PDB file of C-alpha atoms in Angstrom:
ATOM      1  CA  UNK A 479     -94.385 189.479  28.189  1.00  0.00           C
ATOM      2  CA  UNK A 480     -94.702 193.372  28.277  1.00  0.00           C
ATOM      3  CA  UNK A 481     -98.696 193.616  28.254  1.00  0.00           C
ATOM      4  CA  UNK A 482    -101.418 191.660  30.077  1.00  0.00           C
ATOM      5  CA  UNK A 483    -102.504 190.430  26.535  1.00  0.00           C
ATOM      6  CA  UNK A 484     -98.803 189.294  25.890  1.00  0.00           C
ATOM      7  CA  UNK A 485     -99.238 187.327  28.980  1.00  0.00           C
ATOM      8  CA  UNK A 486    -102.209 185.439  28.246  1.00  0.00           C
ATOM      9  CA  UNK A 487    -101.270 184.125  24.780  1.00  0.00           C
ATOM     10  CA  UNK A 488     -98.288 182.708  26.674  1.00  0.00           C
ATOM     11  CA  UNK A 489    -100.037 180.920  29.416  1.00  0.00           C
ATOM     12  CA  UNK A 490    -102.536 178.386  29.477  1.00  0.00           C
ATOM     13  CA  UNK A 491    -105.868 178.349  29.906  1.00  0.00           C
ATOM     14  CA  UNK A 492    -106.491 175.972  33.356  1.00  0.00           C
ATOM     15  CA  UNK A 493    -110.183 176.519  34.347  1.00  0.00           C
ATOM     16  CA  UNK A 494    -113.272 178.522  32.847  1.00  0.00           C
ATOM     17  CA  UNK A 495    -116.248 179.005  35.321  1.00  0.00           C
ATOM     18  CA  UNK A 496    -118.274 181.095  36.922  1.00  0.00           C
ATOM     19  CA  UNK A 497    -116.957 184.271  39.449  1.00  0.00           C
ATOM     20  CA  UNK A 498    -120.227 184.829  41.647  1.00  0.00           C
ATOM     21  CA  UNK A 499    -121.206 187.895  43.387  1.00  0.00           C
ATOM     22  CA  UNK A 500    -124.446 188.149  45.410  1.00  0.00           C
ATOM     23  CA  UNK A 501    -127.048 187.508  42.246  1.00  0.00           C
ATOM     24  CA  UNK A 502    -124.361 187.995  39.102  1.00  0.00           C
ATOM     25  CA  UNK A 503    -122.187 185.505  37.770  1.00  0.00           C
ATOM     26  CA  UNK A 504    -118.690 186.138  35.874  1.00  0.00           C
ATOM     27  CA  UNK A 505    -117.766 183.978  33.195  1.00  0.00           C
ATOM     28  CA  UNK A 506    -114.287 183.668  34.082  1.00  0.00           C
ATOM     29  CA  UNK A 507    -111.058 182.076  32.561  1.00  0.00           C
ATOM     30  CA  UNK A 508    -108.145 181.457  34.328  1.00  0.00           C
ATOM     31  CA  UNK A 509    -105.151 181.091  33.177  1.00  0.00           C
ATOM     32  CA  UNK A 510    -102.252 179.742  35.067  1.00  0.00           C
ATOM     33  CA  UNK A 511     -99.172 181.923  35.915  1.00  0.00           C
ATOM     34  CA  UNK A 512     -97.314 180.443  38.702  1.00  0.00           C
ATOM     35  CA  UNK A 513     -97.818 177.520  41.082  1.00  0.00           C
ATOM     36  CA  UNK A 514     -99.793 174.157  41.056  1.00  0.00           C
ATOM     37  CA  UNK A 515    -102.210 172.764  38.119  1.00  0.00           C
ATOM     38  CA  UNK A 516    -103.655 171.021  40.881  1.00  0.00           C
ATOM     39  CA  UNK A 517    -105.022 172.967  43.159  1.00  0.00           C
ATOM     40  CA  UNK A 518    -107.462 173.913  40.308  1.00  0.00           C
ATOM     41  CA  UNK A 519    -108.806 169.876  39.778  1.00  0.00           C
ATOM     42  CA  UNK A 520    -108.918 169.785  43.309  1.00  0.00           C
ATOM     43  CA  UNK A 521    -110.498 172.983  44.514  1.00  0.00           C
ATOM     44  CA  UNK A 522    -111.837 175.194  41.888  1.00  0.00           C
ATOM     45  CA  UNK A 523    -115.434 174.099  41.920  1.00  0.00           C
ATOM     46  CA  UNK A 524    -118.721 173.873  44.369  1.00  0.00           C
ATOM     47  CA  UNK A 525    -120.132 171.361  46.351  1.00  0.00           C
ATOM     48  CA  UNK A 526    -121.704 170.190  43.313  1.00  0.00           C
ATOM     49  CA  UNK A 527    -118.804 170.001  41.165  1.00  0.00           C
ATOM     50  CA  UNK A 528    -119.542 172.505  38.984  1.00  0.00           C
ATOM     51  CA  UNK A 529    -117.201 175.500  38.637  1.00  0.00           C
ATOM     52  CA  UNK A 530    -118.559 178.269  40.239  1.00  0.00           C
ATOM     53  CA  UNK A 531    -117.029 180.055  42.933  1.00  0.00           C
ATOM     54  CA  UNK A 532    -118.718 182.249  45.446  1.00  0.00           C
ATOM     55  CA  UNK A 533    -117.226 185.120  46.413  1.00  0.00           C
ATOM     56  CA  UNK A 534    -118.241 185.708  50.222  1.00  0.00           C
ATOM     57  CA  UNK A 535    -116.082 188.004  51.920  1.00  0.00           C
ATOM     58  CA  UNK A 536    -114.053 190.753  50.653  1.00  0.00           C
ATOM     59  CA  UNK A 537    -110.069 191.705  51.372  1.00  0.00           C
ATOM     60  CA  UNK A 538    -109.461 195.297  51.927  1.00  0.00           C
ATOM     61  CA  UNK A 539    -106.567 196.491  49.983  1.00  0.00           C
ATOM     62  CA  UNK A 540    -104.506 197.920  52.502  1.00  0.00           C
ATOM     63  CA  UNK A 541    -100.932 196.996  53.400  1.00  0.00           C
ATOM     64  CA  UNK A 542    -100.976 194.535  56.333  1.00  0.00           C
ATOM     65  CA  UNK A 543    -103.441 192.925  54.795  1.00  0.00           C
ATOM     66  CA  UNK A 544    -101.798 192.329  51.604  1.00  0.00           C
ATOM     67  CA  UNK A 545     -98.617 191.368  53.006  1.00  0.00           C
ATOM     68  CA  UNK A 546    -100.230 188.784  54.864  1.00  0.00           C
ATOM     69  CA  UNK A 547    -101.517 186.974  51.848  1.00  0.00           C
ATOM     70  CA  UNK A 548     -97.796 187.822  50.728  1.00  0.00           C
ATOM     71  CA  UNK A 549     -97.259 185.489  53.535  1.00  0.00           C
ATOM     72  CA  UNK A 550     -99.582 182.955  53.050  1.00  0.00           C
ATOM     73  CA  UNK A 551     -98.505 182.379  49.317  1.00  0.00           C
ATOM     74  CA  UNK A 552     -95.060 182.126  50.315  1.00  0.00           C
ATOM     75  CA  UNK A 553     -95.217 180.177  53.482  1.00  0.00           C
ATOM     76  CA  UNK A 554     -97.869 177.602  51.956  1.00  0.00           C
ATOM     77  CA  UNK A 555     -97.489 174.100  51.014  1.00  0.00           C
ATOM     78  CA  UNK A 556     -98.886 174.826  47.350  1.00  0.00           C
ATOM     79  CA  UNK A 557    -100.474 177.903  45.874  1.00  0.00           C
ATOM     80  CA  UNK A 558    -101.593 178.931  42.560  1.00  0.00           C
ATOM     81  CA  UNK A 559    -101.290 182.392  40.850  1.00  0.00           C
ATOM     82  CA  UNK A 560    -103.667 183.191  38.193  1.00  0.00           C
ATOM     83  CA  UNK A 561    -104.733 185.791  35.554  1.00  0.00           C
ATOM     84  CA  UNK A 562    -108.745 185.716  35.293  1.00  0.00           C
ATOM     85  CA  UNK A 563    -110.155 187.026  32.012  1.00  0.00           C
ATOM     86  CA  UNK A 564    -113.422 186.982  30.672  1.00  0.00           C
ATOM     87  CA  UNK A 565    -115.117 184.058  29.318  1.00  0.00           C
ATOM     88  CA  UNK A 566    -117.894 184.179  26.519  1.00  0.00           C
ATOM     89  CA  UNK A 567    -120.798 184.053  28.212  1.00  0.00           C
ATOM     90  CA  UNK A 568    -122.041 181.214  26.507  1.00  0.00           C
ATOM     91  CA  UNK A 569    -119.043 179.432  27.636  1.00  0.00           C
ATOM     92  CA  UNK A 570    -120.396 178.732  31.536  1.00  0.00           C
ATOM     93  CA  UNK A 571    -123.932 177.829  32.716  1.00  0.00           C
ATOM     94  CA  UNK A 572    -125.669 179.425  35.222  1.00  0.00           C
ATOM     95  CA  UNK A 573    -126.131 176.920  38.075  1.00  0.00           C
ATOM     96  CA  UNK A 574    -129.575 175.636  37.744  1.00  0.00           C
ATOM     97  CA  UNK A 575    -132.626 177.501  40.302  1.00  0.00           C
ATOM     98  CA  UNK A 576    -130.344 179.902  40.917  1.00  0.00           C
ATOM     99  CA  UNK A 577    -131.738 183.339  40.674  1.00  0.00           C
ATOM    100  CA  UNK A 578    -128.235 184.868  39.348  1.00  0.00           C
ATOM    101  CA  UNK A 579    -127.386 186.323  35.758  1.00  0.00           C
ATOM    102  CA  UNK A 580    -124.638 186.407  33.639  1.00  0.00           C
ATOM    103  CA  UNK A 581    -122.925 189.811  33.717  1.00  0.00           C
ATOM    104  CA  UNK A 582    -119.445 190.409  32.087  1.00  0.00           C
ATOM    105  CA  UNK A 583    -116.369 190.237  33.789  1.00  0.00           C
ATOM    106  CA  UNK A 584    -115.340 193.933  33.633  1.00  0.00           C
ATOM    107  CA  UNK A 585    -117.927 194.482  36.122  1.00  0.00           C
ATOM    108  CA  UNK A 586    -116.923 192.865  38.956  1.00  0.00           C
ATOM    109  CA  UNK A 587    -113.103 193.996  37.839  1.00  0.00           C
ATOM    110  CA  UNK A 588    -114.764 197.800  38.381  1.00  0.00           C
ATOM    111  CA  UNK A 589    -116.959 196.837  41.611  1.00  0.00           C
ATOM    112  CA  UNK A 590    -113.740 195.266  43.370  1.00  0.00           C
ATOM    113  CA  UNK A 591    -111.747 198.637  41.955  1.00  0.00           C
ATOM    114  CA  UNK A 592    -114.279 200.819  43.202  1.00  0.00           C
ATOM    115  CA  UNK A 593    -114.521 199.018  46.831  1.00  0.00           C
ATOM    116  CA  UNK A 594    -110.651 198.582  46.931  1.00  0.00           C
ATOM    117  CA  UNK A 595    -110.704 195.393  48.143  1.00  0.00           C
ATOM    118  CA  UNK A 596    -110.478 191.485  46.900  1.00  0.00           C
ATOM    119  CA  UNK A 597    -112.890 188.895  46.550  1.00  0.00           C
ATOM    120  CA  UNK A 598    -112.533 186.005  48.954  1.00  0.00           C
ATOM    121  CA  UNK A 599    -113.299 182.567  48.328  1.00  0.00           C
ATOM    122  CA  UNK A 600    -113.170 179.370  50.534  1.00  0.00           C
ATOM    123  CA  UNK A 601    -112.847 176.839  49.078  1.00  0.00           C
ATOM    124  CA  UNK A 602    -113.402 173.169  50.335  1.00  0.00           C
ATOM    125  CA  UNK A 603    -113.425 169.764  48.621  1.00  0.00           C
ATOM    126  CA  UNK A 604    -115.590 167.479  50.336  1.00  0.00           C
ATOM    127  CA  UNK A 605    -114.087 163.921  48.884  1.00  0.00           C
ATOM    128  CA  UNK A 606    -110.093 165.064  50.062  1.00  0.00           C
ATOM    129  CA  UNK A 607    -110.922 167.543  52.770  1.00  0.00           C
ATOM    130  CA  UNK A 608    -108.680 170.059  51.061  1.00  0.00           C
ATOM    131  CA  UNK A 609    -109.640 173.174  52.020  1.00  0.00           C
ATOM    132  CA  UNK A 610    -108.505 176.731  50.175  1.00  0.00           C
ATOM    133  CA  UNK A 611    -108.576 180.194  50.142  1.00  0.00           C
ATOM    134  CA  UNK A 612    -109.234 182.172  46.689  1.00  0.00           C
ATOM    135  CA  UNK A 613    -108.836 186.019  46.594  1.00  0.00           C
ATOM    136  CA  UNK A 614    -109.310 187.897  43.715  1.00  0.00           C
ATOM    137  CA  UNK A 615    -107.699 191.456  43.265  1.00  0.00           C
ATOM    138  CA  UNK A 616    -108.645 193.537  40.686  1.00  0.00           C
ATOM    139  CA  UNK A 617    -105.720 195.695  38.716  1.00  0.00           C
ATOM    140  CA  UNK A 618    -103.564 197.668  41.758  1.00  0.00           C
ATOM    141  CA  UNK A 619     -99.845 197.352  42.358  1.00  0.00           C
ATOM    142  CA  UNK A 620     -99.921 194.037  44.140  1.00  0.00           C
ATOM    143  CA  UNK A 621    -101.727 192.302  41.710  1.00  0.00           C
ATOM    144  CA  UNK A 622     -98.979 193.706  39.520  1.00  0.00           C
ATOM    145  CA  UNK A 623     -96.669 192.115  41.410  1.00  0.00           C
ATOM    146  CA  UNK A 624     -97.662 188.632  41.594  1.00  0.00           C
ATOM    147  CA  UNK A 625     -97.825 188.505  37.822  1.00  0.00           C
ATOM    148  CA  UNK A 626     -94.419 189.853  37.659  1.00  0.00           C
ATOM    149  CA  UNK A 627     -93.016 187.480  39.623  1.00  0.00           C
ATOM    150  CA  UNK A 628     -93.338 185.523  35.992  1.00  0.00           C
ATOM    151  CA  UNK A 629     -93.257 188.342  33.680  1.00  0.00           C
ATOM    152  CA  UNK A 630     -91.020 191.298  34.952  1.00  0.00           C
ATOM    153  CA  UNK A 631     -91.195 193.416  32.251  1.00  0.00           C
ATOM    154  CA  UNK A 632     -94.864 193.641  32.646  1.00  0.00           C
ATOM    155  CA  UNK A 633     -95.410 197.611  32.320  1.00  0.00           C
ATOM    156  CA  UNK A 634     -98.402 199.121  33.974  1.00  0.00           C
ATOM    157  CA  UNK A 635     -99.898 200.647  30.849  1.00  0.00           C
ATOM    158  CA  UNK A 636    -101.142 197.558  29.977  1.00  0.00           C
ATOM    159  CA  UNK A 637    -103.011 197.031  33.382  1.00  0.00           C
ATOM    160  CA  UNK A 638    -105.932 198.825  32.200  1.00  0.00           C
ATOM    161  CA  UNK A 639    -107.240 195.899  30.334  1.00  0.00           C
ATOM    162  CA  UNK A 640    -109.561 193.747  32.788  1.00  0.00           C
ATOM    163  CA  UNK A 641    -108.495 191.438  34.546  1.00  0.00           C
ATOM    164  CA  UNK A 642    -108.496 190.094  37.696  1.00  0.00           C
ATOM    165  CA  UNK A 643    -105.253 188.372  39.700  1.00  0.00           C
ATOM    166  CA  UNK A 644    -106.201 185.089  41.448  1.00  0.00           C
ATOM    167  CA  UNK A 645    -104.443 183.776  44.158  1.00  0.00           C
ATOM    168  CA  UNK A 646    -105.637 180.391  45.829  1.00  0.00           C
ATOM    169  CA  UNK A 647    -103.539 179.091  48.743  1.00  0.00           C
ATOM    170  CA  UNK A 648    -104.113 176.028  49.658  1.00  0.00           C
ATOM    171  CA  UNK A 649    -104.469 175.026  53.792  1.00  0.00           C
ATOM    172  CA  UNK A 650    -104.020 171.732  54.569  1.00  0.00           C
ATOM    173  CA  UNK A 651    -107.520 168.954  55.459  1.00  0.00           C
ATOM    174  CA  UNK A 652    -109.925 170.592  57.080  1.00  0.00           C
ATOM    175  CA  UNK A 653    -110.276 167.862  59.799  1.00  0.00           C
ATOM    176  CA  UNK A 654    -108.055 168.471  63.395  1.00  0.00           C
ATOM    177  CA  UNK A 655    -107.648 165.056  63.745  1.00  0.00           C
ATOM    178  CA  UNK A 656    -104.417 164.896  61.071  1.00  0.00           C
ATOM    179  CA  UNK A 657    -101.546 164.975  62.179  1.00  0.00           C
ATOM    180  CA  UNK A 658     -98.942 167.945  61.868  1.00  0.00           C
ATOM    181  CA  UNK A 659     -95.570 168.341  61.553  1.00  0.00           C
ATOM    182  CA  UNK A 660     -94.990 169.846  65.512  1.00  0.00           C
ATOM    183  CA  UNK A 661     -96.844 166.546  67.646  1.00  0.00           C
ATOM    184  CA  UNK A 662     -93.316 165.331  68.202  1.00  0.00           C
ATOM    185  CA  UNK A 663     -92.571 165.137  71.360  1.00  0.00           C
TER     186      UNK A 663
END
């Protein structure tokens, strides 16, 4: 693939939902580039199981910090690499008393541009204790990079669509009590 839009004809579409940001949600698609189907069944929605995702923190984009999510991809158990495009807005609800509106993707894409930084997500499932962390970069050259790690010849012009870059890595159960690799004695 040579363009963003070459990319996501080839790749399915795993999970549609909502991106939120303080009172805006993002109908969102994502569609699967690298990694685990799984992590999306088992940690892409809230604690009602419906798929929005709160963004809570944001990542400045500056170099130690990226290469530590470098890091974490690389180093953890499972991960999941993702390009996020818009959704119709029809296509996702907005969660039900919530004072929040449907707002088209581009904008958070421009917000997170502006700020130079990623959205953060953590992500929990309550019925397997798996617990996540979702960050969202908008176009720059790291986001780039992940999706070249599938599509090399991806060229730059065509990362002015928008888009986002998701990258959820999953940790392990949230509880201390499981055991871990190092309590041999």
């Amino acid at each position: 693939a040579k363009s963003i839009t070459d990319l996501a004809k080839r790749v399915d579409k795993t999970w549609e939902g909502g991106i939120i940001l303080k009172n805006s949600l993002f109908p969102t698609k994502l569609l699967l580039t690298e990694g685990e189907r799984e992590v999306v069944e088992q940690l892409l929605k809230d604690e009602n199981d419906k798929p929005h995702l709160k963004i809570t923190q944001r990542l400045r984009l500056d170099e130690t910090k990226l290469e530590d999510v470098s890091k974490r991809i690389n180093s953890s158990p499972s991960h999941a690499i993702f390009l996020a495009l818009a959704a119709p807005s029809g296509a996702v609800p907005v969660p039900e008393g919530a004072e929040v509106q449907s707002r088209p993707l581009k904008n958070l894409v421009s917000y997170l541009k502006q700020k130079e930084a990623a959205g953060v997500i953590s992500l929990h499932n309550r019925d397997t204790e798996q617990t996540g962390v979702l960050y969202a970069f908008p176009p720059c050259n790291f986001s780039m990079e992940l999706l070249r790690r599938v599509s090399p010849d991806l060229t730059d012009e065509g990362s002015k669509d928008d888009y986002l870059v998701v990258a959820v890595v999953r940790g392990g159960p949230s509880s201390s009590t499981a055991p871990t690799a190092t309590s041999d004695p």
